[in-house]
mmCIF file of C-alpha atoms in Angstrom:
data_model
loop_
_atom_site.group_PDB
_atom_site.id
_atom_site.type_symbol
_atom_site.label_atom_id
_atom_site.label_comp_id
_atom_site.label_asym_id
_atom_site.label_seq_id
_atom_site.Cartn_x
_atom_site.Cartn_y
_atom_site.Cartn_z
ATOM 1 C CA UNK L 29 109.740 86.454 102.469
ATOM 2 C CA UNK L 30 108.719 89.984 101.276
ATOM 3 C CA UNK L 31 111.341 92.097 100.590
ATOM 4 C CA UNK L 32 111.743 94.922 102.991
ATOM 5 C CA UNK L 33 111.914 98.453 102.166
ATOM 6 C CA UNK L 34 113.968 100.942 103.562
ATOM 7 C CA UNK L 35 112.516 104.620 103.438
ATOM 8 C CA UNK L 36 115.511 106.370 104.480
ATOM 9 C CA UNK L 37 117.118 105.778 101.442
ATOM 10 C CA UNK L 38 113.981 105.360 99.342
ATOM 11 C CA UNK L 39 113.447 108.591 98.111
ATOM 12 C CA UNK L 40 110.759 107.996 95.520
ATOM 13 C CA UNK L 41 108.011 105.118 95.604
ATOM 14 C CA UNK L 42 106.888 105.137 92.062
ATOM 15 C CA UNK L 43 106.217 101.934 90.320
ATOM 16 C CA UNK L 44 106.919 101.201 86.944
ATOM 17 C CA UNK L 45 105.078 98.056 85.477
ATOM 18 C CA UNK L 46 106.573 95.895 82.271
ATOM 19 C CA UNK L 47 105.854 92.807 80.451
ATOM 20 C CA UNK L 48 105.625 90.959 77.481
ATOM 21 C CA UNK L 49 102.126 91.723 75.907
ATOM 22 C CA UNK L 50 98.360 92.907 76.493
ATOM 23 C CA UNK L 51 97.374 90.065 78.908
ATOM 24 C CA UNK L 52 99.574 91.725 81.335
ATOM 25 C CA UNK L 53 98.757 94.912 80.801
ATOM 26 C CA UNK L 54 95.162 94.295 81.574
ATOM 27 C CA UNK L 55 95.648 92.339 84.010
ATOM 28 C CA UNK L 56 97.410 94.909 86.030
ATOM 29 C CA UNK L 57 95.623 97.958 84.563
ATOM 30 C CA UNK L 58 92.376 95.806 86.216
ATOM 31 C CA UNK L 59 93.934 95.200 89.294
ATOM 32 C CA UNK L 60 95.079 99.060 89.556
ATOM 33 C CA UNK L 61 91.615 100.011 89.263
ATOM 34 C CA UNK L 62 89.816 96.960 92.214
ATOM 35 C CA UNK L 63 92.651 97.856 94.531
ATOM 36 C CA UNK L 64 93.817 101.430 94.502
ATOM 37 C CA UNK L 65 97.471 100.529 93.948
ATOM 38 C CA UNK L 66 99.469 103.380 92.000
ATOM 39 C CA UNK L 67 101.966 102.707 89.381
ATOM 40 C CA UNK L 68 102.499 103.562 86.221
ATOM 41 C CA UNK L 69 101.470 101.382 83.065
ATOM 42 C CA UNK L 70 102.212 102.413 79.048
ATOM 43 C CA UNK L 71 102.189 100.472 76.376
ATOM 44 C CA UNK L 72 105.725 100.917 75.758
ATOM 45 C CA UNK L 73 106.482 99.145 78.728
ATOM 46 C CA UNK L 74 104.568 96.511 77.231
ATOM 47 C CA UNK L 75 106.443 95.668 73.935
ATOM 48 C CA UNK L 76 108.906 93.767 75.351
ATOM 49 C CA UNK L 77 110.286 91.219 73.086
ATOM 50 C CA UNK L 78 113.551 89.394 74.750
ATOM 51 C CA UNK L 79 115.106 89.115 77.815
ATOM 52 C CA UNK L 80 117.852 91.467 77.036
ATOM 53 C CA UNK L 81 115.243 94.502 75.713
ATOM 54 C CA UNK L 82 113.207 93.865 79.318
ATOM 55 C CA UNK L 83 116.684 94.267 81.111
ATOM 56 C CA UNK L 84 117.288 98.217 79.129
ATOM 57 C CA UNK L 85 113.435 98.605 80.618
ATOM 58 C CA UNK L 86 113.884 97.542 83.816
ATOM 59 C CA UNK L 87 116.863 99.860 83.840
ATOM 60 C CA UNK L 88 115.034 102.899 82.112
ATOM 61 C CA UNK L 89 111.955 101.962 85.143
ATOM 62 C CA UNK L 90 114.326 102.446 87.871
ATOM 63 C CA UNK L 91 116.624 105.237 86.883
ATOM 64 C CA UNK L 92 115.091 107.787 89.341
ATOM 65 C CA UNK L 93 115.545 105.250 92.176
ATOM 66 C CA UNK L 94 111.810 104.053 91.340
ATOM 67 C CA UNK L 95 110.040 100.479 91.716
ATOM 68 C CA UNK L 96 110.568 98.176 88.525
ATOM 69 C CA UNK L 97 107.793 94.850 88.726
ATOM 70 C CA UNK L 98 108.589 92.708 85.766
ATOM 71 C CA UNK L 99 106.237 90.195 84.226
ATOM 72 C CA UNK L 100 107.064 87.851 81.405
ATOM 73 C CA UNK L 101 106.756 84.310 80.798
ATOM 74 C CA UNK L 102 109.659 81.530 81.687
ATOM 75 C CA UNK L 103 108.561 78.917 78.823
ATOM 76 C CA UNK L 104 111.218 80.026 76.837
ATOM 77 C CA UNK L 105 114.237 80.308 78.736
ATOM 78 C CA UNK L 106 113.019 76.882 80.452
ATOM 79 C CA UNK L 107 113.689 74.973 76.786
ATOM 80 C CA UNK L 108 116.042 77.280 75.436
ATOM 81 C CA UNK L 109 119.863 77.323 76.674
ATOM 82 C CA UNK L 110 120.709 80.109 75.764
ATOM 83 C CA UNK L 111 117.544 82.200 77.032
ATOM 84 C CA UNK L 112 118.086 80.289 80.127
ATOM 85 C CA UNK L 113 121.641 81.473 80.497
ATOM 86 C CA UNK L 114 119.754 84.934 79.991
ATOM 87 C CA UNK L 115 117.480 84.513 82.656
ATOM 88 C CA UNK L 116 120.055 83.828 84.803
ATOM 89 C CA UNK L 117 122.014 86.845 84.228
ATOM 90 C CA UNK L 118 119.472 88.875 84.747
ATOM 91 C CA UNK L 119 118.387 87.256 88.308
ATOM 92 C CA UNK L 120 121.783 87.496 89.519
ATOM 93 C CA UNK L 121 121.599 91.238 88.431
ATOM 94 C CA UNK L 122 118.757 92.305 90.530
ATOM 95 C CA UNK L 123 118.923 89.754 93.248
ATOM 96 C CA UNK L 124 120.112 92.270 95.700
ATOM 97 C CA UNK L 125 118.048 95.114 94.460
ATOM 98 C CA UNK L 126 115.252 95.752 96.377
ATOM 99 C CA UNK L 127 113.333 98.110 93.949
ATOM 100 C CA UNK L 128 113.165 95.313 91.251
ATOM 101 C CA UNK L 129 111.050 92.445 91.412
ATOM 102 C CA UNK L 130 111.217 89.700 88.584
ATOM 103 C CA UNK L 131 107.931 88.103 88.351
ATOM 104 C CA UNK L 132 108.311 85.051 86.053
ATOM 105 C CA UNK L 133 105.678 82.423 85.100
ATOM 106 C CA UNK L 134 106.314 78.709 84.118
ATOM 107 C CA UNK L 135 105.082 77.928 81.663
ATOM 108 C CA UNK L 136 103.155 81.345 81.388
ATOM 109 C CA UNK L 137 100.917 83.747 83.236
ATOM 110 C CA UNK L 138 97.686 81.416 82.831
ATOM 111 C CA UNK L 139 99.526 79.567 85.511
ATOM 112 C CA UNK L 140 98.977 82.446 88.076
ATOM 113 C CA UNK L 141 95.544 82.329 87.065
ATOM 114 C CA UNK L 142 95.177 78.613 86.956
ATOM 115 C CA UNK L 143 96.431 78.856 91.103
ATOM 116 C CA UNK L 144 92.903 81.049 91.782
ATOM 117 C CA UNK L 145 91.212 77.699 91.104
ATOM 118 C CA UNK L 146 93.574 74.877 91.372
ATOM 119 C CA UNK L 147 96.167 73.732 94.133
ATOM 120 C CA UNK L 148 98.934 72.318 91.480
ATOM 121 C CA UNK L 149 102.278 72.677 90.036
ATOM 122 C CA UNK L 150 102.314 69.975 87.776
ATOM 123 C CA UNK L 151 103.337 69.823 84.157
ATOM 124 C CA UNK L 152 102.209 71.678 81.386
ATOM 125 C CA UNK L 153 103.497 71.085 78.102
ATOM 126 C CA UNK L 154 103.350 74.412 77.107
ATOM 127 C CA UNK L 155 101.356 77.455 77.324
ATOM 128 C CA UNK L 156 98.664 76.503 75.083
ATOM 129 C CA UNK L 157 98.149 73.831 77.589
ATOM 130 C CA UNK L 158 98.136 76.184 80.631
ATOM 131 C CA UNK L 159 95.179 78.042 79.090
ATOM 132 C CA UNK L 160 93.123 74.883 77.961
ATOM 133 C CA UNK L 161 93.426 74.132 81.589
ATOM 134 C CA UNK L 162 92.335 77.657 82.349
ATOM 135 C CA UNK L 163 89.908 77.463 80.381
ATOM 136 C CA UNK L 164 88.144 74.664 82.797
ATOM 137 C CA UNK L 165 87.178 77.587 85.146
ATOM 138 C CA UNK L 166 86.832 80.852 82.668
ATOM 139 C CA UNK L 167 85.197 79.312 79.750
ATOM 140 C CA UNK L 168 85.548 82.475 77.742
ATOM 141 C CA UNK L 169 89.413 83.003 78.496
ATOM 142 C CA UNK L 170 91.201 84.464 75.400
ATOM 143 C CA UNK L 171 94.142 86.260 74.658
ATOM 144 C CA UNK L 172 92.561 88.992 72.967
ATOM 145 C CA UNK L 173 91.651 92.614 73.311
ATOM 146 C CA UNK L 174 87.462 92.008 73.173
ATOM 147 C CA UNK L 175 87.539 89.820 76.059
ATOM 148 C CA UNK L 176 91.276 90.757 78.164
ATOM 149 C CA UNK L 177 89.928 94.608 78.203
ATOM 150 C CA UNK L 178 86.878 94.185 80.929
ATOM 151 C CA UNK L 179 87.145 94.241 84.283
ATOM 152 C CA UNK L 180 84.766 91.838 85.223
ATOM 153 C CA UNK L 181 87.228 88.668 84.530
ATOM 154 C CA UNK L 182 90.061 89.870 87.094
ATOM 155 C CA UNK L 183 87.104 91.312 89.329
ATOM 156 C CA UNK L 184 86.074 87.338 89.119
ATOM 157 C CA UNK L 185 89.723 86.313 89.734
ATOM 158 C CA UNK L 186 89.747 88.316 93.134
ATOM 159 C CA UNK L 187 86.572 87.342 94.126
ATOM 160 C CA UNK L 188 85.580 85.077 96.929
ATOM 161 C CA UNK L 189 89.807 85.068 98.549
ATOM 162 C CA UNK L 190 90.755 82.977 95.274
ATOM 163 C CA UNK L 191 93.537 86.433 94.713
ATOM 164 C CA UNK L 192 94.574 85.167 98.451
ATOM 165 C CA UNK L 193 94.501 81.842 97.811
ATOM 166 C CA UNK L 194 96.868 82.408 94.665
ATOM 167 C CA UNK L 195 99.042 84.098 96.365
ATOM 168 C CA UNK L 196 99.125 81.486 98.870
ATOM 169 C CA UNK L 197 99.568 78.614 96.728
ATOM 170 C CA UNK L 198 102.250 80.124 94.303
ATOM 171 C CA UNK L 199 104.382 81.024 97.474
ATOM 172 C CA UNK L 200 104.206 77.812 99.214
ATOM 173 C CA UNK L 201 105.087 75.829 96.021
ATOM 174 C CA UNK L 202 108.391 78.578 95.035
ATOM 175 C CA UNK L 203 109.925 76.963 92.134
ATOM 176 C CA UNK L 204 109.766 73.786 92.915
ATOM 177 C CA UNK L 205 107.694 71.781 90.922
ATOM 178 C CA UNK L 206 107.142 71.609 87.331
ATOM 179 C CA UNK L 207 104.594 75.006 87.216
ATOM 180 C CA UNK L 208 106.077 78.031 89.038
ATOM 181 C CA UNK L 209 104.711 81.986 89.359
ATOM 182 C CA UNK L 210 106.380 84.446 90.921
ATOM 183 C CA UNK L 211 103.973 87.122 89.999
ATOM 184 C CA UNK L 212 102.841 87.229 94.240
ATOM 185 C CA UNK L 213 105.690 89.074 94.608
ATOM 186 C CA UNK L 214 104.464 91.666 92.987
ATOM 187 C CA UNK L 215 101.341 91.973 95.482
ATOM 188 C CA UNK L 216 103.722 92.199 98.530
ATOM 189 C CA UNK L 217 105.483 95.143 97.639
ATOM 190 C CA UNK L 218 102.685 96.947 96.154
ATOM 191 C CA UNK L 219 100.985 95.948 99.236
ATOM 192 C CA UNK L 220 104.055 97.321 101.476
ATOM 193 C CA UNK L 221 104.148 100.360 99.598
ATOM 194 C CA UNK L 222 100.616 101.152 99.793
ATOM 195 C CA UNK L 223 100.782 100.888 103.473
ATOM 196 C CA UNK L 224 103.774 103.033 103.739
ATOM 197 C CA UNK L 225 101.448 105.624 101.825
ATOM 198 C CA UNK L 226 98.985 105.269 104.366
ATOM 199 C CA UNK L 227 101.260 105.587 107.070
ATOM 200 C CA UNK L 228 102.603 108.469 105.660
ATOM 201 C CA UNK L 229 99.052 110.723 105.131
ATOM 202 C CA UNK L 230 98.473 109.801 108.620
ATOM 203 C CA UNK L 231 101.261 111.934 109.948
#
């Protein structure tokens, strides 16, 4: 269910974005640009290294009673105890806050991608894996600046309703399974809050 907003006591509708690395930052720096969302992306928001330093972030993103959308990777915390224990912490933190969404990956954010092209949430060993599989349907996929900086690979990814069908697919299966993304959640509130903007210019 998307989470609902209430703009009585939403005063400011700013969106910070976070994660772990450049794929992300693309990624949503891509999407920002097909789909006229607005929220704010810096590298520094991108550095994160641990659980804990993506909590002080999330924290720093919301201070002004703005949006915090967190993306990071589960594989971790899924084989790890103590990172799990981390996780956990954090979830119950925010799970009644309405202007922070966590949006985790198992085993990584490939997996979002994967669910453009394939209905699954089977195992993958690891995230190496996730991206050999990814590679099955973007040939050129790499983790690098030279190919993650253009467009035309997300513009690919939202083409023909596979963004929908992502969405779709990563919703229906939750985090049940043995693959999970979270990362739709970020497209319903961005979605929410862009039509509250529009709602709002029409007055």
């Amino acid at each position: 269910m998307a989470r609902r907003i209430d703009n009585r006591n939403q005063k400011n509708h700013s969106v910070t974005i976070l994660g772990e690395g450049l794929t992300e930052q693309y990624y949503f720096t891509h999407i920002r640009t097909l789909f006229g969302y607005h929220y704010t992306i810096k590298p520094y928001y991108f550095s994160v290294t641990s659980l804990v330093e993506m909590d002080k972030k999330i924290a720093e993103a919301i201070t002004d009673g703005g949006f915090a959308i967190a993306v990071f990777d589960a594989d971790v915390a899924h084989r790890n105890e103590a990172e799990k224990k981390k996780l956990e912490s954090i979830r119950r933190k925010y799970a009644n806050k309405r202007n922070v969404v966590l949006c985790d990956s198992l085993t990584s954010i490939e997996y979002w991608f994967l669910l453009h092209f394939e209905n699954t949430n089977r195992h993958f060993k690891d995230s190496a894996a996730t991206e050999n599989e990814l590679r099955k349907h973007i040939p050129e996929y790499e983790k690098k600046a030279k190919f993650l900086q253009e467009l035309k690979w997300v513009s690919n990814l939202s083409s023909e309703r596979k963004l929908e069908l992502a969405k779709t697919r990563a919703k229906f299966f939750g985090e049940v399974g043995e693959s999970y993304s979270n990362v739709y959640k970020a497209f319903e509130l961005l979605d929410k809050l862009k039509q509250i903007g529009q709602e709002t210019t029409k007055r």
